[in-house]
Tab-separated table of C-alpha atoms and ligand atoms in Angstrom:
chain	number	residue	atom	x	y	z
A	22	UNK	CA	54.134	67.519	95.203
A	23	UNK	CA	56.460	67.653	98.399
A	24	UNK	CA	56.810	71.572	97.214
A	25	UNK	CA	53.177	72.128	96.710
A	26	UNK	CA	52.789	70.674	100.824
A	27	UNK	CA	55.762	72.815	101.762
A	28	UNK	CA	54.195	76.563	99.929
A	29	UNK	CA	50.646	75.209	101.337
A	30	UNK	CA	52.209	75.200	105.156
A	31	UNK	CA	53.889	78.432	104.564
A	32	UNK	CA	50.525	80.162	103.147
A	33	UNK	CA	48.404	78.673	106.764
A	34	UNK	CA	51.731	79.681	108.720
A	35	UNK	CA	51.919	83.512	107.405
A	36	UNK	CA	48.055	84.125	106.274
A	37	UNK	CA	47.292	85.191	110.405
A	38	UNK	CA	50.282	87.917	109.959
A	39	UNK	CA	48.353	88.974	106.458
A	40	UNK	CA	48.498	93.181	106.718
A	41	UNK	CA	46.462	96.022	105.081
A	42	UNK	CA	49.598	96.588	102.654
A	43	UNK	CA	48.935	93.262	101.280
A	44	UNK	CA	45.869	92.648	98.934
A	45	UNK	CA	46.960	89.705	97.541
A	46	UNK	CA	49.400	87.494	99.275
A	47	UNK	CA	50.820	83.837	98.670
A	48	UNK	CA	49.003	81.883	96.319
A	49	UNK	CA	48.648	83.486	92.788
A	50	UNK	CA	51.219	84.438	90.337
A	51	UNK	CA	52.135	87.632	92.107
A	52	UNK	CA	51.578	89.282	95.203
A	53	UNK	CA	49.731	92.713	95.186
A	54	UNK	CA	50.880	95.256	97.767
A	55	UNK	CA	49.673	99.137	98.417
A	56	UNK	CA	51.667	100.900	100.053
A	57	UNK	CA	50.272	104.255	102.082
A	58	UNK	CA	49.288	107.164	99.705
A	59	UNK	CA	52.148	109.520	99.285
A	60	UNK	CA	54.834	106.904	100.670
A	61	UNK	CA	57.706	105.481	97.970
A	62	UNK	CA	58.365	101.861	98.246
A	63	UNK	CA	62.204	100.861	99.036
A	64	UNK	CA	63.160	97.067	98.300
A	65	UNK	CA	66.605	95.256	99.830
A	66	UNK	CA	67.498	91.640	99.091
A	67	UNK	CA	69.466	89.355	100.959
A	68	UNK	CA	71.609	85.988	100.572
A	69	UNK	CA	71.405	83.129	103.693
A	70	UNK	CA	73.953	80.848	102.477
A	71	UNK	CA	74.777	77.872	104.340
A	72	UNK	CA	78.397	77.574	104.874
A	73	UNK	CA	78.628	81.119	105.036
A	74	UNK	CA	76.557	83.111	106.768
A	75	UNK	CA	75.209	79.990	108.957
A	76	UNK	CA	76.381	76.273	109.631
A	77	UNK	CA	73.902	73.777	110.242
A	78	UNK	CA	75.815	72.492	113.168
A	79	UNK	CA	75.915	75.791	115.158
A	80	UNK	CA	72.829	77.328	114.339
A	81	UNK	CA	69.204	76.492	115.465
A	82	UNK	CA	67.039	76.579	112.252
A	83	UNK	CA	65.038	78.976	114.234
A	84	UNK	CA	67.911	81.270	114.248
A	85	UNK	CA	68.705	80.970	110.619
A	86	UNK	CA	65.054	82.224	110.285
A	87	UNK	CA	65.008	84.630	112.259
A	88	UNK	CA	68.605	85.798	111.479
A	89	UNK	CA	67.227	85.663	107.321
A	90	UNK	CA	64.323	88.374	108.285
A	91	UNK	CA	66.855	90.382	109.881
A	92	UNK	CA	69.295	90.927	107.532
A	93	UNK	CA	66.821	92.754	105.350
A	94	UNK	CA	64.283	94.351	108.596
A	95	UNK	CA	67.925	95.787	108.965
A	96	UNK	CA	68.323	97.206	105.538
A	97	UNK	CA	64.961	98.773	106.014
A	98	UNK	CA	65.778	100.472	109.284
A	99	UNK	CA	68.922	101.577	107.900
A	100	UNK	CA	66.398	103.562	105.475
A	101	UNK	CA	64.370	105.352	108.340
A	102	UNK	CA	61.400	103.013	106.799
A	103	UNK	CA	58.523	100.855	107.669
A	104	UNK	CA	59.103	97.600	107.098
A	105	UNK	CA	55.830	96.374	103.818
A	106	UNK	CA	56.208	92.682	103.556
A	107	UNK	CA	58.646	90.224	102.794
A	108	UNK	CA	59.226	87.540	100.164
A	109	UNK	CA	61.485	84.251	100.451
A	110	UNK	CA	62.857	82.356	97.826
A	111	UNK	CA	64.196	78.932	99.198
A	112	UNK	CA	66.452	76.006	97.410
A	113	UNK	CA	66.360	73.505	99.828
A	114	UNK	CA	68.318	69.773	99.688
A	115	UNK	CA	65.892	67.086	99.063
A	116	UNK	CA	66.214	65.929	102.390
A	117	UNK	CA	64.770	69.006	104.377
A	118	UNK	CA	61.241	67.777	102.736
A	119	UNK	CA	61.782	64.099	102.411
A	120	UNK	CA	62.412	63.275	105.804
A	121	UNK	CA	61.329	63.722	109.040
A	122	UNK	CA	64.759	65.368	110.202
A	123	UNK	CA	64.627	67.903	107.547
A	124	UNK	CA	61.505	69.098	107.721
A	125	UNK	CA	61.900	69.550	111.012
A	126	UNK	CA	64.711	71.683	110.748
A	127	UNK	CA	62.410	73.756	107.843
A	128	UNK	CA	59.638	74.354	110.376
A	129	UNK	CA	62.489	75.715	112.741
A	130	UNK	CA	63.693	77.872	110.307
A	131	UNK	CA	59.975	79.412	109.416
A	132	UNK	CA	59.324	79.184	113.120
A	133	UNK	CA	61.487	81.719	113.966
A	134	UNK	CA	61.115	83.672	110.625
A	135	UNK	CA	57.603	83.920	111.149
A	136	UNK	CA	58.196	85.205	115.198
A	137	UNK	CA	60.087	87.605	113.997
A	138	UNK	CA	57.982	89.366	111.361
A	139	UNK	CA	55.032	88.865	113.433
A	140	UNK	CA	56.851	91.371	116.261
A	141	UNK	CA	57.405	93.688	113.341
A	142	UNK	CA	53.954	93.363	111.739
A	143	UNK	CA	54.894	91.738	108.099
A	144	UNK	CA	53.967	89.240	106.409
A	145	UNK	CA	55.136	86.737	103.747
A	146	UNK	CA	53.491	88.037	100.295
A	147	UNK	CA	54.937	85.487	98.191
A	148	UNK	CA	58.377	83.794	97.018
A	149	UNK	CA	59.717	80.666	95.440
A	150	UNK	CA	60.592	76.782	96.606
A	151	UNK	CA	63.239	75.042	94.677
A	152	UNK	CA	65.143	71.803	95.784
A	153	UNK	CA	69.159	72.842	96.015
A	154	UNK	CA	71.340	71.262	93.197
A	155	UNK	CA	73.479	70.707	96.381
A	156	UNK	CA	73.652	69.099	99.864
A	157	UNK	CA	73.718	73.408	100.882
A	158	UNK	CA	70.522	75.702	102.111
A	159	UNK	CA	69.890	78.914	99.952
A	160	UNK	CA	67.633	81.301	101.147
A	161	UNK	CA	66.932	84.849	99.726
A	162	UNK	CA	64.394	87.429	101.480
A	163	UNK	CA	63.146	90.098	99.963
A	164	UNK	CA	61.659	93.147	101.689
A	165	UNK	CA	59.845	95.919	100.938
A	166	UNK	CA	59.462	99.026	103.039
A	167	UNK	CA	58.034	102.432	102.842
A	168	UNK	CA	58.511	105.691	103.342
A	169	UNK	CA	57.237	109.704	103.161
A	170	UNK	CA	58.580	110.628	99.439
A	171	UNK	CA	62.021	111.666	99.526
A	172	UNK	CA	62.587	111.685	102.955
A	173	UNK	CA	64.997	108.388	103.311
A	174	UNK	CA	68.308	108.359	105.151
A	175	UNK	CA	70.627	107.430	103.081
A	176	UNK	CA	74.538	107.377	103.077
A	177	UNK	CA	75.624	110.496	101.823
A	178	UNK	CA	74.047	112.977	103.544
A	179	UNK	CA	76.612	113.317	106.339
A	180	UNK	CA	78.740	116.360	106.814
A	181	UNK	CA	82.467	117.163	107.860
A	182	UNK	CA	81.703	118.524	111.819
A	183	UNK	CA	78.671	116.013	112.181
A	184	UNK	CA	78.962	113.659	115.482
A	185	UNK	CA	78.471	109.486	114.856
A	186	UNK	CA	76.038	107.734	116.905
A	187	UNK	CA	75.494	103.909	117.523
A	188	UNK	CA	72.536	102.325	118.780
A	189	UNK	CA	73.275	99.493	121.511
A	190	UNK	CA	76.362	97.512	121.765
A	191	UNK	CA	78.765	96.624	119.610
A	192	UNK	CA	80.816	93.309	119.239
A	193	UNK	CA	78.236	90.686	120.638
A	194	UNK	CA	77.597	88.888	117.556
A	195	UNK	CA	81.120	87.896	117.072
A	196	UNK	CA	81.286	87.318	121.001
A	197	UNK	CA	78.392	84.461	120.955
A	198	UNK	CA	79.542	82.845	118.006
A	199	UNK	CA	83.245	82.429	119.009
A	200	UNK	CA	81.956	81.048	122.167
A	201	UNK	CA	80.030	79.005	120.012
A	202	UNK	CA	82.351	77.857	117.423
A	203	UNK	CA	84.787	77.301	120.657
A	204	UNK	CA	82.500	74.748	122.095
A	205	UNK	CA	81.608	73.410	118.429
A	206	UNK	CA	78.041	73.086	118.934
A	207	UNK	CA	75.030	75.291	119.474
A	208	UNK	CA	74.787	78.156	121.399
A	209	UNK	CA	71.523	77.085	124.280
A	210	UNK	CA	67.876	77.528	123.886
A	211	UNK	CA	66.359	81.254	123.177
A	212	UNK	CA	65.935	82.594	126.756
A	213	UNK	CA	66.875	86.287	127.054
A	214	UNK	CA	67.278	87.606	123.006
A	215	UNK	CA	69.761	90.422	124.439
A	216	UNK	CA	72.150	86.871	125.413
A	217	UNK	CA	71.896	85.810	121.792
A	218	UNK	CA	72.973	88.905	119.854
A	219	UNK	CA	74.289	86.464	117.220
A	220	UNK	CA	71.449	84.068	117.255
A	221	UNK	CA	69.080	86.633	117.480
A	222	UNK	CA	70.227	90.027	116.678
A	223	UNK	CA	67.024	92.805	117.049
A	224	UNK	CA	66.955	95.008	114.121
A	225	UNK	CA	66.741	98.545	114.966
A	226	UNK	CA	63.309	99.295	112.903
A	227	UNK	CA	61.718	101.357	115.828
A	228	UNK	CA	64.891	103.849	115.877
A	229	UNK	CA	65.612	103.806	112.191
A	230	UNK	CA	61.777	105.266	111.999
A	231	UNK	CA	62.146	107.392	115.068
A	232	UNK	CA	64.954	109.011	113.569
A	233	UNK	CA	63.662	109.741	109.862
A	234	UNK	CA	60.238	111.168	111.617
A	235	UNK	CA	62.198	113.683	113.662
A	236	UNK	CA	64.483	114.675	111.054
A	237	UNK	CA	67.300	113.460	113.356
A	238	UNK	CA	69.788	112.169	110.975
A	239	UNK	CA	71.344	113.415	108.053
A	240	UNK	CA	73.042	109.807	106.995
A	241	UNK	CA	72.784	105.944	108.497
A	242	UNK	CA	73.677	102.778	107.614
A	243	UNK	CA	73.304	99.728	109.521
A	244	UNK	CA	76.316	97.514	111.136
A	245	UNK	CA	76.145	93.897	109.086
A	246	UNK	CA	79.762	93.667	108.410
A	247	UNK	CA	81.139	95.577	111.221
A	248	UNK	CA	81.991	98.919	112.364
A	249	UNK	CA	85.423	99.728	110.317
A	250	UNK	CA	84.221	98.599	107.112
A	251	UNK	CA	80.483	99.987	107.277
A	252	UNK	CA	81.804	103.135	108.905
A	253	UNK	CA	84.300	103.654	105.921
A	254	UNK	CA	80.931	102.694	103.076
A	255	UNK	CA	79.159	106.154	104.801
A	256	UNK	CA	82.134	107.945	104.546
A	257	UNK	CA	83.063	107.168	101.068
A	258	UNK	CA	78.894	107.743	100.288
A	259	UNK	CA	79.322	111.245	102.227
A	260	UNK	CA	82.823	111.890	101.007
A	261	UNK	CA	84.258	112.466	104.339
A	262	UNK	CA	87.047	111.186	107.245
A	263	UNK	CA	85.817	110.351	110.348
A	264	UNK	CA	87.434	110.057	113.882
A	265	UNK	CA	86.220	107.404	116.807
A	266	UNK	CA	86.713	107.691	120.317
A	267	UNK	CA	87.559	104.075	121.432
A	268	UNK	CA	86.379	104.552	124.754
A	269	UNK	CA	83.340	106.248	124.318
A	270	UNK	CA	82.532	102.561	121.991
A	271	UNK	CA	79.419	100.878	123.650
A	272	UNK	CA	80.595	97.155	124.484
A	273	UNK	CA	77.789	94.334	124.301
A	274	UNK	CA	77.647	92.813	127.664
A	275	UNK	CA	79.587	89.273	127.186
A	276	UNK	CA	82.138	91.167	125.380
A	277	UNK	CA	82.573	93.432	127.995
A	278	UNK	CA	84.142	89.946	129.951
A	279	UNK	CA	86.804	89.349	127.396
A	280	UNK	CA	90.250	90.678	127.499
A	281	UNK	CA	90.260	94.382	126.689
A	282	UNK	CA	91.980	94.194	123.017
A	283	UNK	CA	89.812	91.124	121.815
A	284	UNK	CA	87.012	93.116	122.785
A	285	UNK	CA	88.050	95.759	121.095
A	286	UNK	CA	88.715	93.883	117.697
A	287	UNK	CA	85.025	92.563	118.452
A	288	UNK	CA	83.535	95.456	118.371
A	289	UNK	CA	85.233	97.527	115.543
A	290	UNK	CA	85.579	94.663	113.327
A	291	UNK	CA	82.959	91.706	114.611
A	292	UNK	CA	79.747	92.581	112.377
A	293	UNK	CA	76.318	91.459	112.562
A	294	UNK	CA	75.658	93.163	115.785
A	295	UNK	CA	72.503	94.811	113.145
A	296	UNK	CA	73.082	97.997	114.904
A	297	UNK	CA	72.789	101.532	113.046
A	298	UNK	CA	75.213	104.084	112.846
A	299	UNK	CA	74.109	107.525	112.134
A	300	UNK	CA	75.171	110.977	111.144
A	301	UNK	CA	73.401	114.298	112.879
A	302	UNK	CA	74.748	117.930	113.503
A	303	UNK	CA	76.807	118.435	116.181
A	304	UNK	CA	74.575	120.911	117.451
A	305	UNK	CA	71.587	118.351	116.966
A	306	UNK	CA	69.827	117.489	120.493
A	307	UNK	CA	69.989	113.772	120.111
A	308	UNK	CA	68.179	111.578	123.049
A	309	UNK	CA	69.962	109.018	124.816
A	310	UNK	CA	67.576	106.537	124.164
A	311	UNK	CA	65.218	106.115	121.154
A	312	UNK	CA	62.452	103.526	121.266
A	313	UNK	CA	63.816	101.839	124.400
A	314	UNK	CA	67.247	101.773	122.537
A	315	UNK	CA	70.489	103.205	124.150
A	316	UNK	CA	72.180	105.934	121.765
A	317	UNK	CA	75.875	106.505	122.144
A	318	UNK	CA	77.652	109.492	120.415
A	319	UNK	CA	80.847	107.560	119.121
A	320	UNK	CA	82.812	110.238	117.374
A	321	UNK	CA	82.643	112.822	114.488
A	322	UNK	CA	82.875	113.301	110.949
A	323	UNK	CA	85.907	115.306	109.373
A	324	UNK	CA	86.571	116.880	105.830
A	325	UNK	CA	88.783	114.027	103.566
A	326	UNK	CA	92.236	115.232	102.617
A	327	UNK	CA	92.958	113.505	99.783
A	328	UNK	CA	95.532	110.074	101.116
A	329	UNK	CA	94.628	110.707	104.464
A	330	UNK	CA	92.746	107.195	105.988
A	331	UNK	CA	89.057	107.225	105.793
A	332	UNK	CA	89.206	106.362	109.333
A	333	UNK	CA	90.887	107.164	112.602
A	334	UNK	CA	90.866	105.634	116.021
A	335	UNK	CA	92.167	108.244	119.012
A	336	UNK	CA	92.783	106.336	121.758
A	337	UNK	CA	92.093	107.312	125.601
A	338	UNK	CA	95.757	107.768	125.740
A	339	UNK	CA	95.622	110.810	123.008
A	340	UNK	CA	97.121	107.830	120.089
A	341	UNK	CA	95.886	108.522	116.626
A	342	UNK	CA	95.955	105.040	114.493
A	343	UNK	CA	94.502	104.712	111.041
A	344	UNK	CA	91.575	102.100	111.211
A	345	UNK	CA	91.291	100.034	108.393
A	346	UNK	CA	88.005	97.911	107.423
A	347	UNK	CA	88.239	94.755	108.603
A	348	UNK	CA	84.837	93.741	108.816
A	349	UNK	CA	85.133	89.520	109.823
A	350	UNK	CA	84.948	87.284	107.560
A	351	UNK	CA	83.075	84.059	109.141
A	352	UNK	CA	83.238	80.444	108.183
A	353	UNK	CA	84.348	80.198	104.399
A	354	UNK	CA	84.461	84.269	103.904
A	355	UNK	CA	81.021	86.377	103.038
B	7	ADP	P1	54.728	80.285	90.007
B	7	ADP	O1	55.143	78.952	89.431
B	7	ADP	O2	53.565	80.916	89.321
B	7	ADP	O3	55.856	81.219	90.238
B	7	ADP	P2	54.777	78.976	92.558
B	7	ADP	O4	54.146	77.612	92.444
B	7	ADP	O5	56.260	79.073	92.565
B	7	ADP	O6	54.144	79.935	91.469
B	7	ADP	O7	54.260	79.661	93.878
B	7	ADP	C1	52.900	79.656	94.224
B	7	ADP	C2	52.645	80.692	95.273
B	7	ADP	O8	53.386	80.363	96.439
B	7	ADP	C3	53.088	82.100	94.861
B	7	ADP	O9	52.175	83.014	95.425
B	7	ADP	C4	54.437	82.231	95.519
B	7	ADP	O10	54.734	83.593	95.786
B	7	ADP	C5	54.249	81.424	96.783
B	7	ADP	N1	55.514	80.841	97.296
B	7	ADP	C6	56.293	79.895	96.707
B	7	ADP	N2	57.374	79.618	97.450
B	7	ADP	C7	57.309	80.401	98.552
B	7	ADP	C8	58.127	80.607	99.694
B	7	ADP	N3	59.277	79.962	99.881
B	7	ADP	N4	57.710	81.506	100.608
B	7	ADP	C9	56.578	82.200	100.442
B	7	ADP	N5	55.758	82.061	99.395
B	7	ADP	C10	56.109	81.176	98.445
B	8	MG	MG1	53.280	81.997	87.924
């Protein structure tokens, strides 16, 4: 019964964000979505575990919303595509609907969910409501995006002599939530987003489709578990090396305070900053900004020799190292 309440207040919360894609949304057995005429639909799916990717303790439930949406608007920009609608299946402890405390933390958490896909014009089209076997929150989006037929960026399309872009900064996701795991408690009320890039990390929707309509890129990915580890998925998908210039490496702005080789370590290996790294010809006129969004040529691709390291990092001092993925693992591992 508590269940039926629970799916009744999500169906009021997300029916004003109902789109055109969406013919049928929450309330039957299945959704029914239509996407654009001569558009292919591309679907992601994405684990919130408490414990791992979130604790309870350090996170506002509006952030675990909003950071739940993200993961998978992320995926979806990654793509070059337009995010469809979402779904959400949720196995919550018995006490986030039996008492007052918990289902106030559940409204935070579809609170900022529902902020978040209202900026990006989704909806919710469906998903399921379980109660947890467990004391733990389990929440799994789903999200559907489309695209022009074949046109996709995907991994491998990168070439050896191609230059690397970023969008934004790097390392502020790890730099807010070692500040907040320092003080043990939550990081402050929303304010500025661009303060909260672990709270609130912005996918980059507007570039990934910025980038696929002017035939910019040739491969992306986006930056969930940091840059050493995605950087070497692309290259394996492309079958390529790469180099990065540490100092051409766009620092977020509290990281930027920290000492130089923390900062460093936050960037390269901090994840969740939800930024995208792309591929495009070296000869490629690439803007410096797309959709509002600084772009910062990082390095280049090279041609793999066969035990050379995936990746290098040349220092400003002319020092070659070999950079090995070491994408953080938070709380209890991901
Ligand atoms: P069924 O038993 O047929 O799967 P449910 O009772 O689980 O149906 O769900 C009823 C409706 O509510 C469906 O449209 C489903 O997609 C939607 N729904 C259930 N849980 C959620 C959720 N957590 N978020 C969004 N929609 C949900
Ligand atoms: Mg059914």
């Amino acid at each position: 019964m508590r269940e039926l309440a629970l799916i009744e207040q999500i169906r009021r919360d997300f029916a004003p964000l109902s789109s055109r894609a969406v013919s049928l949304g929450i309330g039957d057995d299945c959704a029914i979505v239509r996407p654009p005429p001569g558009s292919e639909v591309l679907v992601t799916t994405d684990f919130t575990l408490e414990g791992r990717h979130f604790r309870r303790d350090l996170h506002l439930p509006e952030s675990v919303g909003h950071r739940c949406l993200a993961r998978g608007l992320s995926d979806v920009a990654a793509m070059g595509a337009t995010p469809l609608t979402a779904f959400l299946s949720l196995a919550l402890p018995v006490e986030m609907v039996a008492t007052a405390k918990g289902r106030a933390w559940t409204k935070g958490f579809f609170k900022g969910l529902q902020a978040l896909a209202r900026r990006h014009k989704i909806t919710l089209a469906g998903g399921d409501t379980a109660q947890a076997p467990s004391d733990i929150i389990l929440a799994d989006i789903v999200l559907l995006g489309t695209a022009p037929v074949g046109r996709s960026l995907r991994r491998s399309g990168a070439h050896a002599g191609d230059a690397i872009y970023v969008t934004g900064s790097l390392g502020g996701s790890a730099t807010e939530l070692a500040a907040m795991l320092a003080r043990n408690r939550r990081s402050a009320r929303i304010g500025d987003i661009r303060n909260h890039p672990q709270s609130f990390p912005e996918p980059r929707v507007a570039v990934g489709q910025a980038l696929l309509r002017r035939g910019l890129a040739t491969a992306c990915i986006d930056l969930s578990d940091g840059l050493s580890t995605d950087l070497a998925h692309l290259c394996r998908a492309s079958s390529l090396a790469a180099e990065i210039e540490e100092a051409t490496i766009p620092l977020h702005s509290l990281t930027r305070k920290l000492d130089p080789p923390i900062a460093l370590k936050a960037a390269l290996h901090g994840g969740e900053d939800y930024e995208l790294l792309f591929a495009a010809p070296a000869s490629a006129r690439v803007p410096r900004q797309l959709g509002g969004v600084r772009i910062t040529r990082i390095g280049r691709f090279v041609r793999r020799q066969t035990r050379s390291p995936l990746v290098m990092l040349l220092g400003a001092d002319g020092s070659r190292a070999t950079l090995e993925p070491q994408g953080w693992e938070h709380f209890s591992g991901r």
